[in-house]
Coordinates of C-alpha atoms and ligand atoms in Angstrom, one line a residue:
X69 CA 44.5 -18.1 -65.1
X70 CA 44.0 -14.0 -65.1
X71 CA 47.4 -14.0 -67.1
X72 CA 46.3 -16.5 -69.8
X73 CA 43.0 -14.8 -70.9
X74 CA 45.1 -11.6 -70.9
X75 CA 47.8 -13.0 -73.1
X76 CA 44.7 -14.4 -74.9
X77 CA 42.8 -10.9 -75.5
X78 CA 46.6 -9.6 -76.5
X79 CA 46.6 -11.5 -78.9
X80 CA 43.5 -11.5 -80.3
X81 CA 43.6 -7.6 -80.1
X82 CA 47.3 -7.5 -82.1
X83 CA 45.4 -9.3 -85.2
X84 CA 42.8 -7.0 -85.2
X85 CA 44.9 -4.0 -85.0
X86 CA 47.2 -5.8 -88.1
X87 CA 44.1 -5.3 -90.0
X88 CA 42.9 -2.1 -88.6
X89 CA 43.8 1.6 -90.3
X90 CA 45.6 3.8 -88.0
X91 CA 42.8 5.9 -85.7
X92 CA 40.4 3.1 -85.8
X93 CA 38.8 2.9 -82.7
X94 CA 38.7 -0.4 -80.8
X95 CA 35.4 -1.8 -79.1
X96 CA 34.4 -0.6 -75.7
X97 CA 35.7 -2.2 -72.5
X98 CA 32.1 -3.4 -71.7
X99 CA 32.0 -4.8 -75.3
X100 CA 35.5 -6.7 -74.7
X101 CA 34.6 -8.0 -71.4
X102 CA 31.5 -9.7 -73.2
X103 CA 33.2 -10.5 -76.4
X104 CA 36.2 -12.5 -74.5
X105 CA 34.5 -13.6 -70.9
X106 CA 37.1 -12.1 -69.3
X107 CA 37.1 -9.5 -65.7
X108 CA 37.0 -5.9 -66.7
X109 CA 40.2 -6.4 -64.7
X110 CA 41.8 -8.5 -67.1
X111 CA 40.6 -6.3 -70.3
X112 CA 42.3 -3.4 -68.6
X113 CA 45.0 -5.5 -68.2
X114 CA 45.5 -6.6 -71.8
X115 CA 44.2 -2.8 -72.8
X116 CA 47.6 -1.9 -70.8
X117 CA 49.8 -4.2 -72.4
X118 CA 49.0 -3.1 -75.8
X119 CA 49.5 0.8 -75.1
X120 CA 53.2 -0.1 -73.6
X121 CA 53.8 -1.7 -77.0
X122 CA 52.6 1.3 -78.8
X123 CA 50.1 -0.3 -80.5
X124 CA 46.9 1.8 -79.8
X125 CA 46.6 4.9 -77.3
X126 CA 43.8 5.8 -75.3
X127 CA 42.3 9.2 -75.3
X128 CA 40.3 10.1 -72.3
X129 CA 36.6 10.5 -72.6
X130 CA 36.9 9.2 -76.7
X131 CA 38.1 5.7 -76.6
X132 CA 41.1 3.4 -77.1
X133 CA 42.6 4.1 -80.6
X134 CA 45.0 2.3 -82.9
X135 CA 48.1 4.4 -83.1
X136 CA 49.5 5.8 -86.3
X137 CA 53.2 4.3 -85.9
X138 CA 52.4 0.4 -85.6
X139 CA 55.9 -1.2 -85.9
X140 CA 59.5 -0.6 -85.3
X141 CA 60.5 -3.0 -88.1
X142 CA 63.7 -1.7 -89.7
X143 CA 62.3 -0.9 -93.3
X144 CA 64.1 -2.6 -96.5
X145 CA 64.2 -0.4 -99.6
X146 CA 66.9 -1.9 -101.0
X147 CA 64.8 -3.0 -104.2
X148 CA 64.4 0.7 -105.3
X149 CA 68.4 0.6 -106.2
X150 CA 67.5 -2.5 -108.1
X151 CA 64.9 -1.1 -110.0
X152 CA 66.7 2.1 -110.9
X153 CA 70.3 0.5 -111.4
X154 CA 73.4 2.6 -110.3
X155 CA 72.8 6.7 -111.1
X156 CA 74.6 7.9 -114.3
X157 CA 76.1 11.0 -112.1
X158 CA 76.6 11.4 -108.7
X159 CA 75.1 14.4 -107.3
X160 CA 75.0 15.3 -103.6
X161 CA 72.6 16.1 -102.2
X162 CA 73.5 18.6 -100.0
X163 CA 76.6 21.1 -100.0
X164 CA 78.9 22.0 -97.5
X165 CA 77.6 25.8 -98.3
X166 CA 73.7 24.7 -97.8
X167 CA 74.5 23.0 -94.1
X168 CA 71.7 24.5 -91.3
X169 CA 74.0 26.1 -88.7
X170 CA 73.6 24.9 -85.2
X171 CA 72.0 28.3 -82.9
X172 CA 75.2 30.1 -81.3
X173 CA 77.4 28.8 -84.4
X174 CA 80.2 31.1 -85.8
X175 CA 78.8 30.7 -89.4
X176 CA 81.5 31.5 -92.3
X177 CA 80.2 28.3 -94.7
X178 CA 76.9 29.4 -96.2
X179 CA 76.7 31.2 -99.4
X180 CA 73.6 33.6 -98.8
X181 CA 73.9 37.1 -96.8
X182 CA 72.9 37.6 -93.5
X183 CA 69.5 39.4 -93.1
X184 CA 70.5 42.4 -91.8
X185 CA 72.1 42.9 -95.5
X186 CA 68.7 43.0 -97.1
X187 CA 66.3 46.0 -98.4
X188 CA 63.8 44.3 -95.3
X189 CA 61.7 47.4 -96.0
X190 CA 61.4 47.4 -99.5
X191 CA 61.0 43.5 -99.4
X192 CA 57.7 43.6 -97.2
X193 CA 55.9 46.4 -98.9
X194 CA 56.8 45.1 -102.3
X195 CA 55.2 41.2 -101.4
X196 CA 52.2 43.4 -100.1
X197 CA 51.8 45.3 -103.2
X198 CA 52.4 42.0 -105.3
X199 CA 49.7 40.0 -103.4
X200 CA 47.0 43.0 -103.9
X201 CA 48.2 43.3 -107.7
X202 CA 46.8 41.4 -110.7
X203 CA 50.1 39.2 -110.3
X204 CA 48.4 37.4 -107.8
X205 CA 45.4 35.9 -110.5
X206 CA 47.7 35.4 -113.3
X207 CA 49.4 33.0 -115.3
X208 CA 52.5 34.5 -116.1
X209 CA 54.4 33.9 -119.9
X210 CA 57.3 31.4 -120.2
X211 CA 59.4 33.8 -120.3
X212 CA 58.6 36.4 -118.0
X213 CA 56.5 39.6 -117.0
X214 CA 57.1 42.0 -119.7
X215 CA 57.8 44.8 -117.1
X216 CA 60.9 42.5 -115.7
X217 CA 61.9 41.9 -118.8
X218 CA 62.4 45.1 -119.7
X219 CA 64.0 46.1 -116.3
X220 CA 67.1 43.2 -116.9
X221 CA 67.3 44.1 -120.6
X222 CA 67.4 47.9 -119.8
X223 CA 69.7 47.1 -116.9
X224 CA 72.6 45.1 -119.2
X225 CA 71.7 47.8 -121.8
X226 CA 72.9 50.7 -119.6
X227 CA 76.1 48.9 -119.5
X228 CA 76.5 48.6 -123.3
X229 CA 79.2 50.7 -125.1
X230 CA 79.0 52.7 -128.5
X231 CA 78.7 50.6 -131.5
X232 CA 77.2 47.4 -129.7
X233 CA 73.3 46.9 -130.0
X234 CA 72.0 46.5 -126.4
X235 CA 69.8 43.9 -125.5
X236 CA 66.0 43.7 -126.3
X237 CA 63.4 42.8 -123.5
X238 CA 62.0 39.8 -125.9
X239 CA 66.0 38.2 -125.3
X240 CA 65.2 38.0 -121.4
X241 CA 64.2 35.1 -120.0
X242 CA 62.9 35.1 -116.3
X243 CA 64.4 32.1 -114.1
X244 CA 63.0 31.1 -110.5
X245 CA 66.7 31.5 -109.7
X246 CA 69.6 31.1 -111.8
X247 CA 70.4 27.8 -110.1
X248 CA 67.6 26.1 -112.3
X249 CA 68.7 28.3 -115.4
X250 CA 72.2 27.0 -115.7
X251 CA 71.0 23.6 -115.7
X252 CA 69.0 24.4 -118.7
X253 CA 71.6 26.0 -120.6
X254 CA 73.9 23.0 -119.9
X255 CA 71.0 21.0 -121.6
X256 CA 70.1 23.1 -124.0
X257 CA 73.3 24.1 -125.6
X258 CA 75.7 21.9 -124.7
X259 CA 73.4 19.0 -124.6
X260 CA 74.1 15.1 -122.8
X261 CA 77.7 13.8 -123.4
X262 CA 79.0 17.1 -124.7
X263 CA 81.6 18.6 -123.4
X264 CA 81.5 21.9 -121.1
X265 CA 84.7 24.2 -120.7
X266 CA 84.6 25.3 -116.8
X267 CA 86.6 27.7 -114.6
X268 CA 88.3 25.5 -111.8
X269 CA 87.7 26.2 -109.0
X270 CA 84.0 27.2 -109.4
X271 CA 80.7 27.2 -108.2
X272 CA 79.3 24.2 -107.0
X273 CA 75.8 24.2 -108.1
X274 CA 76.8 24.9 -111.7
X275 CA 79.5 21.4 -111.6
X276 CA 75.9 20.0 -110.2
X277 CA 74.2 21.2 -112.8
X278 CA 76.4 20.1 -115.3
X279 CA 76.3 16.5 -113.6
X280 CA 72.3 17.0 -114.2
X281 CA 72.6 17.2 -117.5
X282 CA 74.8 14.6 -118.3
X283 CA 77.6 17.3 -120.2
X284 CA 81.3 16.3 -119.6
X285 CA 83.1 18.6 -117.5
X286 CA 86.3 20.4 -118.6
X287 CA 88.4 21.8 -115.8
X288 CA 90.1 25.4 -117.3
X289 CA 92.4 26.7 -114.7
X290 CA 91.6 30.1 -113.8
X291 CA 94.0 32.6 -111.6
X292 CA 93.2 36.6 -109.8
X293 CA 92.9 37.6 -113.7
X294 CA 90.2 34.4 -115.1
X295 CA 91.7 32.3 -117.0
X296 CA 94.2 32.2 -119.1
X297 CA 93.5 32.9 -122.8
X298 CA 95.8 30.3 -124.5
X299 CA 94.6 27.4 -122.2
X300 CA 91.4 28.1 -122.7
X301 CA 92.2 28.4 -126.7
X302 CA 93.5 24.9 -126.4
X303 CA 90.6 23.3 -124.7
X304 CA 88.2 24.4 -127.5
X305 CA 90.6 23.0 -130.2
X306 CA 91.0 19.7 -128.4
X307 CA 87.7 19.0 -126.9
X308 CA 85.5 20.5 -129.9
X309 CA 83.5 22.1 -127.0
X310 CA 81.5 25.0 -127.9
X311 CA 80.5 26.1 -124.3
X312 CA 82.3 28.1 -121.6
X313 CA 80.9 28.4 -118.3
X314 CA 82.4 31.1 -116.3
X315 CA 82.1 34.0 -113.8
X316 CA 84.0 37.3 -114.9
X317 CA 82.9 39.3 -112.0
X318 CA 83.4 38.5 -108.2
X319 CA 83.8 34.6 -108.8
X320 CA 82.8 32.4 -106.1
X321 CA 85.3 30.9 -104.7
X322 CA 87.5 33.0 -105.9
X323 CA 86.6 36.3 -105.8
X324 CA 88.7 37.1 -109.1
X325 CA 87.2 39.9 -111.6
X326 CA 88.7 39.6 -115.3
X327 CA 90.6 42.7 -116.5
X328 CA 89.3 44.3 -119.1
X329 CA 92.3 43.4 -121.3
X330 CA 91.4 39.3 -120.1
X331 CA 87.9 39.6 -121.3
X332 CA 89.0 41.2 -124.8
X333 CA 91.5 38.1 -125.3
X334 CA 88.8 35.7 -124.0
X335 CA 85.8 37.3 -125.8
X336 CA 88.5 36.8 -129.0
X337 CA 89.4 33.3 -128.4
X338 CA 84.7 32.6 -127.9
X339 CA 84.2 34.4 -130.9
X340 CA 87.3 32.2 -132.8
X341 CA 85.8 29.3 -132.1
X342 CA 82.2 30.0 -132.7
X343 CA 81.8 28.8 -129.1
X344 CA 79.2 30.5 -126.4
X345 CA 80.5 32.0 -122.8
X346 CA 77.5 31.4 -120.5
X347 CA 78.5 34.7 -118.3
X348 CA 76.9 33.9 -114.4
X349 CA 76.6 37.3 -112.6
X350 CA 75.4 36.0 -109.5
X351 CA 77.6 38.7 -107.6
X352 CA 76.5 41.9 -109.9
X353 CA 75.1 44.1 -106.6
X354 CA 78.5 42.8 -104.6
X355 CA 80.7 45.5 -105.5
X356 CA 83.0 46.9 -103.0
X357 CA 86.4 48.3 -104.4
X358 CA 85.1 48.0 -108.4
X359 CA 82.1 48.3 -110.2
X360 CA 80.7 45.0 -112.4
X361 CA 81.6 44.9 -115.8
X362 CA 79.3 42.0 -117.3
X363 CA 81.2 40.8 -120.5
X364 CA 77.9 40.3 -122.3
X365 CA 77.4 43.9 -122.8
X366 CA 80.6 43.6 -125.2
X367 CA 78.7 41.2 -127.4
X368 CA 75.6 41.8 -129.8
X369 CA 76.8 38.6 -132.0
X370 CA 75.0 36.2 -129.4
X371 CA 78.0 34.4 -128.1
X372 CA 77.4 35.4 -124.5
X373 CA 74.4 33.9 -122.5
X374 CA 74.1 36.1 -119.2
X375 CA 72.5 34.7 -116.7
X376 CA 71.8 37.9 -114.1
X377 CA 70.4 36.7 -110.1
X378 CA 68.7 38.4 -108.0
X379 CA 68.3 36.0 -105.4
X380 CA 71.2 37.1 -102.9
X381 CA 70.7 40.8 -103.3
X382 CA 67.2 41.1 -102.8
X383 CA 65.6 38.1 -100.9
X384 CA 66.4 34.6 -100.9
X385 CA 62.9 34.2 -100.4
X386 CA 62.1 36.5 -103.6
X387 CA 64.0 34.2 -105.9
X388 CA 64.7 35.7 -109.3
X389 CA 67.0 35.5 -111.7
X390 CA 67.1 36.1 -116.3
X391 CA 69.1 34.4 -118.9
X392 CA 69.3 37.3 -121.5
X393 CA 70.6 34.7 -124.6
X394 CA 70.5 36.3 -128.3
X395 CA 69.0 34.0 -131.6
X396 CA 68.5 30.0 -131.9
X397 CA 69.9 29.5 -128.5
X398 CA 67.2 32.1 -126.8
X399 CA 64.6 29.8 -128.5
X400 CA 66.4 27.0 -127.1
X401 CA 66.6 28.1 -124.0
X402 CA 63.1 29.2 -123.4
X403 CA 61.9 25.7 -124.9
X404 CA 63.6 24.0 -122.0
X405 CA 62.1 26.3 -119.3
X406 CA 58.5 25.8 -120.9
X407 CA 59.0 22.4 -120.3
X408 CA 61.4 22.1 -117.1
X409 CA 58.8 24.8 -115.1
X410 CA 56.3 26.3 -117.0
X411 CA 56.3 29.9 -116.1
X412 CA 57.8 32.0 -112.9
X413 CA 55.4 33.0 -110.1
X414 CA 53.8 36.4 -111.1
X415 CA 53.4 37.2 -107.7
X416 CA 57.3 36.7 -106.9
X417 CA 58.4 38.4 -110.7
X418 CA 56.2 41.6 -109.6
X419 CA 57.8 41.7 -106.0
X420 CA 61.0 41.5 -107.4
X421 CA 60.3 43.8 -109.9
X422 CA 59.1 46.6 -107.1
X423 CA 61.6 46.1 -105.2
X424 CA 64.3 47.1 -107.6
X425 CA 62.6 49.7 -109.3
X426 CA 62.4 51.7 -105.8
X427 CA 64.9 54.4 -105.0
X428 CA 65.4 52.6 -102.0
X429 CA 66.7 50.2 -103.4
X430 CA 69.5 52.2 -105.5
X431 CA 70.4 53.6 -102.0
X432 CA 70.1 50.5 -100.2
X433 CA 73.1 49.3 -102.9
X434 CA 74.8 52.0 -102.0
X435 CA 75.1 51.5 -98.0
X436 CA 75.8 47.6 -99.1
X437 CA 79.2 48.3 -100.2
X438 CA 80.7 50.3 -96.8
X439 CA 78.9 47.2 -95.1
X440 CA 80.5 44.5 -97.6
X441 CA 83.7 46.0 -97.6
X442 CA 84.4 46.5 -93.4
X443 CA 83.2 42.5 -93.1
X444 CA 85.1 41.5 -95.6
X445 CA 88.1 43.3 -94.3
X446 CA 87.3 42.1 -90.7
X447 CA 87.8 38.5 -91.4
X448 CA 90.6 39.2 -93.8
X449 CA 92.3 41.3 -90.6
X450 CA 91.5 38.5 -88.4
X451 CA 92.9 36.1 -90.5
X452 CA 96.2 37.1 -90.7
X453 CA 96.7 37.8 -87.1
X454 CA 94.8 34.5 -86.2
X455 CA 95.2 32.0 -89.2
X456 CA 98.8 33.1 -90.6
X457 CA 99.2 29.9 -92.5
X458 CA 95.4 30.6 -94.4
X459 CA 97.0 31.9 -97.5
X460 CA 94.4 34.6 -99.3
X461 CA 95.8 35.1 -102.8
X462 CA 93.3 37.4 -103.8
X463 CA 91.8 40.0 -101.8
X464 CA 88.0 40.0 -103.5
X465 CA 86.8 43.5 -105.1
X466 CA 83.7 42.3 -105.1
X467 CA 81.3 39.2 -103.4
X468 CA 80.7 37.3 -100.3
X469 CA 83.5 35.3 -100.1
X470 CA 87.5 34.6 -99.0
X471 CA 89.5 31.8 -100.6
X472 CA 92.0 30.5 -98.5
X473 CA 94.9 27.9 -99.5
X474 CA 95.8 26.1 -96.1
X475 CA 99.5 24.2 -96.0
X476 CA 100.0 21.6 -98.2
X477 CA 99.1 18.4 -95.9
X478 CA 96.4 19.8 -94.3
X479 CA 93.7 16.8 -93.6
X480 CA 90.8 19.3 -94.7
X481 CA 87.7 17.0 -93.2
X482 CA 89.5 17.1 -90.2
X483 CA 89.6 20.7 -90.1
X484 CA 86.0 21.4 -90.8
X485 CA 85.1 19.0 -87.9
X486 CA 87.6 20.3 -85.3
X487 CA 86.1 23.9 -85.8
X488 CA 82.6 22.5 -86.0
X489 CA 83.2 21.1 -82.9
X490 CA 84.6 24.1 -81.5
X491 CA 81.7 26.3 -83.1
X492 CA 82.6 27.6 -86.3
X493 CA 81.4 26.4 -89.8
X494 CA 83.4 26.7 -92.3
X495 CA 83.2 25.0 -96.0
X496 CA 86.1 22.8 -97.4
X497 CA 87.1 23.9 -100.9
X498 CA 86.8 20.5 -102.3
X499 CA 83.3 20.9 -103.8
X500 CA 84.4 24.1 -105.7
X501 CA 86.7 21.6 -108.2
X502 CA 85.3 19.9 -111.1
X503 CA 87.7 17.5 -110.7
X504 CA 90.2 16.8 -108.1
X505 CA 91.2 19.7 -105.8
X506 CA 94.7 21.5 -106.9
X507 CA 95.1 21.7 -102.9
X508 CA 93.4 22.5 -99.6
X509 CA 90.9 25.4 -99.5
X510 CA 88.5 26.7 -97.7
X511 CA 85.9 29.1 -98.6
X512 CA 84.6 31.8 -95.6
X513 CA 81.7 33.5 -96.3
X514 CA 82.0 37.0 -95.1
X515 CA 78.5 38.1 -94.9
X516 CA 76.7 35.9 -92.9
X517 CA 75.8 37.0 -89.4
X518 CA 77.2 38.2 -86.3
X519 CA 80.7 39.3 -87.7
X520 CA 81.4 40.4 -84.5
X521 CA 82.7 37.3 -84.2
X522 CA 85.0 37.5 -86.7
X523 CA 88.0 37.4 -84.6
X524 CA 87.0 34.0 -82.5
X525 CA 86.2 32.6 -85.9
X526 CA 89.4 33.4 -87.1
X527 CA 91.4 32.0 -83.7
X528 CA 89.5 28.7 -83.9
X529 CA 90.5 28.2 -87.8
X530 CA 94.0 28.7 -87.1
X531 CA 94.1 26.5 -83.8
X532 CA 92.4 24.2 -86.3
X533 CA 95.0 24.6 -89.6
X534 CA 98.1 24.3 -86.7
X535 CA 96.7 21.1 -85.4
X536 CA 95.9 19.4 -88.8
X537 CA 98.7 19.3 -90.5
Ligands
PLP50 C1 78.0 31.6 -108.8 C2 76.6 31.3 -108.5 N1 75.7 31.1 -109.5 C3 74.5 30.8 -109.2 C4 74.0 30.7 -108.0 C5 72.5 30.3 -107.8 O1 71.8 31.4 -107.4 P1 70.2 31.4 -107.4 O2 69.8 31.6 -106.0 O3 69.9 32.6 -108.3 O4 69.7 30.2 -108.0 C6 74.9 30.9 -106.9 C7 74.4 30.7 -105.5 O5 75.1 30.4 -104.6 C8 76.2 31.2 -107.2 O6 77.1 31.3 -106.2

């Protein structure tokens, strides 16, 4: 008899808590016990039942609540894909390079340097400064704070032979990162269903970019010296493309830097064509055996777009990056940011701005390279003793990275699980190809932390490469 009024209140109770908000508070005990002429005993009872099904909760001294998380239905979105139909390009969410490493991991994978590489200092005092500075109250132009304009004009300028007009500050546009900037130039110069010339391998984000913007992707193989000038003549004349995305200096994954002879011949076989070179210098404060030598300050004509980050070298937290771009496509460009994102944080443009106007931070450049270049040589030294059959084609002058070619019929997802699993992250190459990988890589990222344990790293790869293929 006790059970059936209890089932009975259960029930009644589940209805009213269908059509109940979450945190709605449910009548007293007193109030049920009259309401349903049932024993306190049994209301407790059904009161019970309904907490163990996670229905409401009861809060001591408040009341007895409907909880926020009512059912465990499994929920059916399925209608969305419906509605939206299959994507026109498939982008992925998430790279390989962008994975969170687990605490205690060996992590070679990610793309960004360890903390302990950063002007810390510099980087606090300058986010105090900006947050007490007028750039905290203000809208900011489209295309930048004049002062940081100035700096990444001046700064391309310095680097501008005799006989070639450098830069002005109006040709700089300020990006929150260049990540969002390459993306723009895809769209606004290439624009949908127009083909884009690309290095291959290269950068991940910038083949996602291109997927963004609906341009076609054309693979242009590219070697330790860029690529070659003929090939690259050819893809022009067949394609009709007028865009060529690259990275002269430090390329990631590669870690090649052109020769000055290269860029001549492939500033030539731009200009020939009446094409564009979109020029990313993501790695321009990298340098460890060379200096950067940004192609764009060989052009006044406008056929280089330089797209300049700052976001490695000084915080990833302080992300800012300029496209310095020269005529109609500057115009172009900036109309797409105006409507993409408005304006830059000033807040972020000023910190960014103190930071690398400090003399710190010219010193802090200058301890960066000793630091680059010992890691880098670590895991290249560990390597070879530990991963013989890692191939390293190129040693990098400059970046964060090592490109390695692993033998022939090595099962690469494999790999990256079996050192996962033993603690080591590494990133399979495949995501660095715009179209189907030439072979299997791996990219290790030599500036991440703890590179004191370099030489486990290095043991646990090679176990790995031996046991996959
Ligand atoms: C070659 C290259 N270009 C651009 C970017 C994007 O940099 P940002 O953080 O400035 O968006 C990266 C970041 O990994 C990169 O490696």
């Amino acid at each position: 008899m006790d059970n059936d009024s209890s089932f009975r209140i259960v029930a009644a109770l589940r209805a009213w808590i269908a059509g109940s908000v979450p945190g709605a508070r449910l009548p007293t005990s007193r109030a049920l016990v009259a309401k349903y002429g049932a024993s306190p005993v049994t209301v407790q009872k059904a009161l019970r039942t309904l907490v163990a099904q996670g229905l409401i909760e009861t809060r001591p001294g408040a009341g007895t609540f409907v909880r926020a998380v009512r059912t465990a239905r499994p929920l059916d979105y399925s209608w969305q894909t419906a509605a939206m139909r299959s994507p026109h390009s498939r982008l992925s969410a998430l790279s390989p390079a962008l994975r969170a490493a687990p605490q205690g991991a060996i992590a070679l994978h990610a793309g960004y340097p360890d903390r302990e590489l950063l002007p810390e200092r510099l980087i606090r005092s300058a986010l105090a400064r900006a947050a007490r500075s007028d750039a905290a109250l203000i809208r900011s132009s489209v295309a930048g704070l004049p002062e940081l304009q100035s700096w990444f004009a001046h700064e391309l300028g310095a680097a501008t032979p005799v006989g070639v007009t450098p830069p002005l500050p109006s040709d700089v546009i300020v990006l929150p990162g260049s990540q969002s900037g390459l993306a723009t130039i895809f769209r606004a110069l290439v624009t949908a269903g127009r083909p884009l010339l690309m290095e291959s391998p290269t950068y991940w984000g910038a083949i996602q970019a291109a997927a963004q913007a609906g341009v076609e992707v054309i693979p242009i193989p590219s070697g330790p010296d860029g690529p070659d000038p003929d090939a690259l003549a050819r893809a022009f004349q067949e394609t009709g493309s007028r865009v060529f995305y690259a990275q002269p200096t430090y390329a990631n994954p590669t870690g090649a830097q052109w020769s000055d002879a290269a860029t001549t011949q492939i500033l030539d076989v731009v200009r020939a064509h009446g094409a564009f070179l979109v020029e990313d210098d993501w790695a321009h404060d990298f340098g460890i055996d060379t200096d950067p030598r940004p192609v764009a300050a060989r052009d006044d004509a406008g056929h280089v777009v330089y797209v300049r980050s700052l976001t490695k070298s000084v915080s990833p937290s302080v992300r800012i990056a300029a496209v310095i771009a020269r005529g109609p496509a500057r115009e172009r460009i900036l109309a797409d940011r105006g409507a993409e994102s408005m304006y830059v944080s000033g807040v972020l443009q000023a910190a960014a701005l103190d930071v690398v106007t400090q003399p710190g931070w010219q010193t802090h450049l200058r301890n960066l390279r000793p630091q680059l270049r010992a890691r880098r040589d670590l895991l290249l030294t560990s390597l070879r003793e530990h991963a013989p059959d890692a191939h390293i084609a190129t040693v990098p002058a400059g970046g964060l990275n090592l490109w390695a070619r692993l033998p022939d019929a090595t099962n690469l997802d494999r790999l990256v699980a079996d050192c996962e699993a033993a603690g080591v992250m590494i990133a399979a190459g495949t995501s660095w190809f715009p179209a189907e990988p030439t072979g299997p890589f791996i990219r290790l990222n030599y500036s991440g932390p703890n590179p004191g344990a370099f030489a486990d790293g290095a043991r646990i790869i090679g176990q790995a490469v031996t046991s996959n293929h």
